[in-house]
Coordinates of C-alpha atoms in Angstrom, one line a residue:
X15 CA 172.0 67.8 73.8
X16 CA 170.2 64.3 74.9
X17 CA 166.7 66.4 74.9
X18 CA 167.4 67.9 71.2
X19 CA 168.3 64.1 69.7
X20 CA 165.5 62.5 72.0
X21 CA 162.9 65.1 70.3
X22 CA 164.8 65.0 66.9
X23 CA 165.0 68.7 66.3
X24 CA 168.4 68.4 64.0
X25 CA 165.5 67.9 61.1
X26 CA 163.3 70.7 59.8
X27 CA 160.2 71.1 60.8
X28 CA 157.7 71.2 58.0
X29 CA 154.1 70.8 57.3
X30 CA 154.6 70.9 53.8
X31 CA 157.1 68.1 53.5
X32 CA 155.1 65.8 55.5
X33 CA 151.7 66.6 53.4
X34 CA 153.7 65.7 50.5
X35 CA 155.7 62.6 51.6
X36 CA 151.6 61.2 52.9
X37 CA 150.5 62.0 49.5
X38 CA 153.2 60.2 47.8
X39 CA 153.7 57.4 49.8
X40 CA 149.8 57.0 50.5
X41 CA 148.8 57.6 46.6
X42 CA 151.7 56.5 45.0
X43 CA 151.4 52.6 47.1
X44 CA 147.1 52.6 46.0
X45 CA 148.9 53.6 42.5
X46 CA 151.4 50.8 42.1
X47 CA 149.3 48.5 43.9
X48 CA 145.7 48.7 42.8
X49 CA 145.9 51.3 39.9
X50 CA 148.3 49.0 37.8
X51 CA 146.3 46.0 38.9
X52 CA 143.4 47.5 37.2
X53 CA 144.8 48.6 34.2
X54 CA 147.0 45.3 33.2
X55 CA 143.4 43.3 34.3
X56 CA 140.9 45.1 33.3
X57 CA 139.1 42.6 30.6
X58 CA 139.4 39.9 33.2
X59 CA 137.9 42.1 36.5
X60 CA 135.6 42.8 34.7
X61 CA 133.8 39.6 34.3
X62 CA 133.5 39.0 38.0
X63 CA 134.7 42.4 39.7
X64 CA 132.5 42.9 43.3
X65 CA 129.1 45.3 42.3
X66 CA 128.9 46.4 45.7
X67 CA 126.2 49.6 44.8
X68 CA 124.7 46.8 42.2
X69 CA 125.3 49.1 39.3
X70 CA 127.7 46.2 37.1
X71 CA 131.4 44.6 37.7
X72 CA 131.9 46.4 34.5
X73 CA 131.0 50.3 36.2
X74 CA 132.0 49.0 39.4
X75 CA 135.4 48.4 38.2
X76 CA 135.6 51.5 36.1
X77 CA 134.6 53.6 39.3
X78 CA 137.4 51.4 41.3
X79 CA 140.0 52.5 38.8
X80 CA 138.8 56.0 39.0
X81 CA 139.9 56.3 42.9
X82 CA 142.9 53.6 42.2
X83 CA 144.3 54.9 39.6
X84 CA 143.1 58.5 38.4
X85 CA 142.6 59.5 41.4
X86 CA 145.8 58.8 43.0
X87 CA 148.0 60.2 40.2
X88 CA 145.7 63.4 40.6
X89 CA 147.2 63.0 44.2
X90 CA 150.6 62.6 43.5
X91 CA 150.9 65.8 41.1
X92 CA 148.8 67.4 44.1
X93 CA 146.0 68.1 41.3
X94 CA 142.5 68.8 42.7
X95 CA 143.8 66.4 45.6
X96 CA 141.1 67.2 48.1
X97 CA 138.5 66.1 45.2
X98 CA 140.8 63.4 44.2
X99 CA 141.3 62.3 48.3
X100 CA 137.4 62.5 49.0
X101 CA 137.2 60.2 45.9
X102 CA 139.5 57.8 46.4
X103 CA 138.3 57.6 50.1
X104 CA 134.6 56.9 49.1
X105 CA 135.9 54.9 46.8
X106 CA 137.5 52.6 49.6
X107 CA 135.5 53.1 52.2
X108 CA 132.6 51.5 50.0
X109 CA 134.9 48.5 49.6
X110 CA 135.9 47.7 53.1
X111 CA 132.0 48.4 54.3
X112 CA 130.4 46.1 51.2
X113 CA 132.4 43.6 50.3
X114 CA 135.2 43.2 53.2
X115 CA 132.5 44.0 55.7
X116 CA 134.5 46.1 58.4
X117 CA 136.5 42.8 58.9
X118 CA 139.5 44.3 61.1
X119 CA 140.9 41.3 62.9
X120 CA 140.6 38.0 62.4
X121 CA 141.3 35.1 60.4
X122 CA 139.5 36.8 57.3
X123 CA 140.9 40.4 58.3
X124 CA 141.4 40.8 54.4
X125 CA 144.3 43.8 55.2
X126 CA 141.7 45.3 57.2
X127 CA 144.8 47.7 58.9
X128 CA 145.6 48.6 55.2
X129 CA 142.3 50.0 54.3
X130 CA 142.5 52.1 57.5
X131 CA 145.9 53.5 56.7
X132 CA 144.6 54.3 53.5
X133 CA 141.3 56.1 54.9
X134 CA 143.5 57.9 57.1
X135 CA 146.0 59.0 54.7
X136 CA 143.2 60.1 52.7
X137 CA 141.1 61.9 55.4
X138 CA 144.2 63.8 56.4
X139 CA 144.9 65.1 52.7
X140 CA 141.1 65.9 52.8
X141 CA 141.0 68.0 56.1
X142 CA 144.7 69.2 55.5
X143 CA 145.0 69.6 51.5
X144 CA 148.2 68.8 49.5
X145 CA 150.4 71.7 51.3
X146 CA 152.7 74.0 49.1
X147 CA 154.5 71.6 47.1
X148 CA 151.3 70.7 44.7
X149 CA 150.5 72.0 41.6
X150 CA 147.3 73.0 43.2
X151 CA 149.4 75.6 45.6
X152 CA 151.1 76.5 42.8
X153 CA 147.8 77.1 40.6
X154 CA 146.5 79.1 43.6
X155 CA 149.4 81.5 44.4
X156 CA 148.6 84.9 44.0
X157 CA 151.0 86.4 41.3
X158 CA 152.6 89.5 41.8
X159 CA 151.2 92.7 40.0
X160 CA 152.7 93.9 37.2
X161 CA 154.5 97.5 37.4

C-alpha cells in the first residue's frame, strides 16, 4: 500500500494527458503573457522593440508575435504544433541569446529560468508532438473504410 501512494499509481498513466497539459500550460502562459502583451502594445513596441537579426523593431516584433501569439494558439488547438513548437522555440531562443545574452543567474538574470522552461516545454513538444488529444491526431487518424 505505502509503495503504491509513494509511486502515485492511484492516477492513470498517460502520455497523452501529459503532452497536452505541457502544451497548455507551456503555450497558453507564452499566450497570456507575451501574446496579449503584443497585441494590446503593438503601436508602442514597435517604436523601440529589440532588432536582434537587424531586420526592423517593426519585423522584429511582428516575427515575436508570430511565436508569442500565433504560434502558441496553434499549440494549444495542437495545430501544426511541431511547426508551431520549432517556431516559437527559435523565436525565443533568438531572444535569450541576442538580447538577454544567456544571462542565467545573476543580478541581471532577466527570468533567465523562464526562457529555459519555455525552451524545454517547447523542445519536448518538438521531439514528442502534441499526443492524441490535438487536432493534428485527429486530422491524421486513419478513417475507417467504407462497406
Amino acid at each position: 500500500m505505502l509503495k503504491r501512494w509513494i509511486a502515485l499509481q492511484s492516477l492513470p498513466e498517460s502520455h497523452d494527458a501529459g503532452l497536452l497539459a505541457l502544451r497548455l500550460i507551456a503555450a497558453g502562459t507564452l499566450l497570456l503573457k507575451h501574446g496579449l502583451e503584443k497585441i494590446e502594445h503593438f503601436r508602442a513596441m514597435s517604436a523601440h522593440f529589440p532588432d536582434p537579426l537587424h531586420l526592423g523593431a517593426a519585423p522584429s516584433l511582428i516575427i515575436a508575435f508570430l511565436g508569442d501569439f500565433v504560434c502558441s494558439l496553434l499549440i494549444l488547438l495542437g495545430l501544426g504544433t511541431r511547426w508551431a513548437a520549432a517556431f516559437s522555440f527559435l523565436n525565443i531562443l533568438t531572444a535569450w541569446a541576442f538580447v538577454h545574452h544567456f544571462v542565467f543567474f545573476g543580478k541581471a538574470a532577466d527570468h533567465g529560468e523562464l526562457i529555459v522552461l519555455y525552451l524545454a516545454a517547447l523542445l519536448t513538444l518538438i521531439l514528442a508532438g502534441p499526443g492524441k488529444y490535438s487536432l493534428d491526431a485527429t486530422l491524421t487518424r486513419p478513417h475507417a473504410p467504407n462497406p
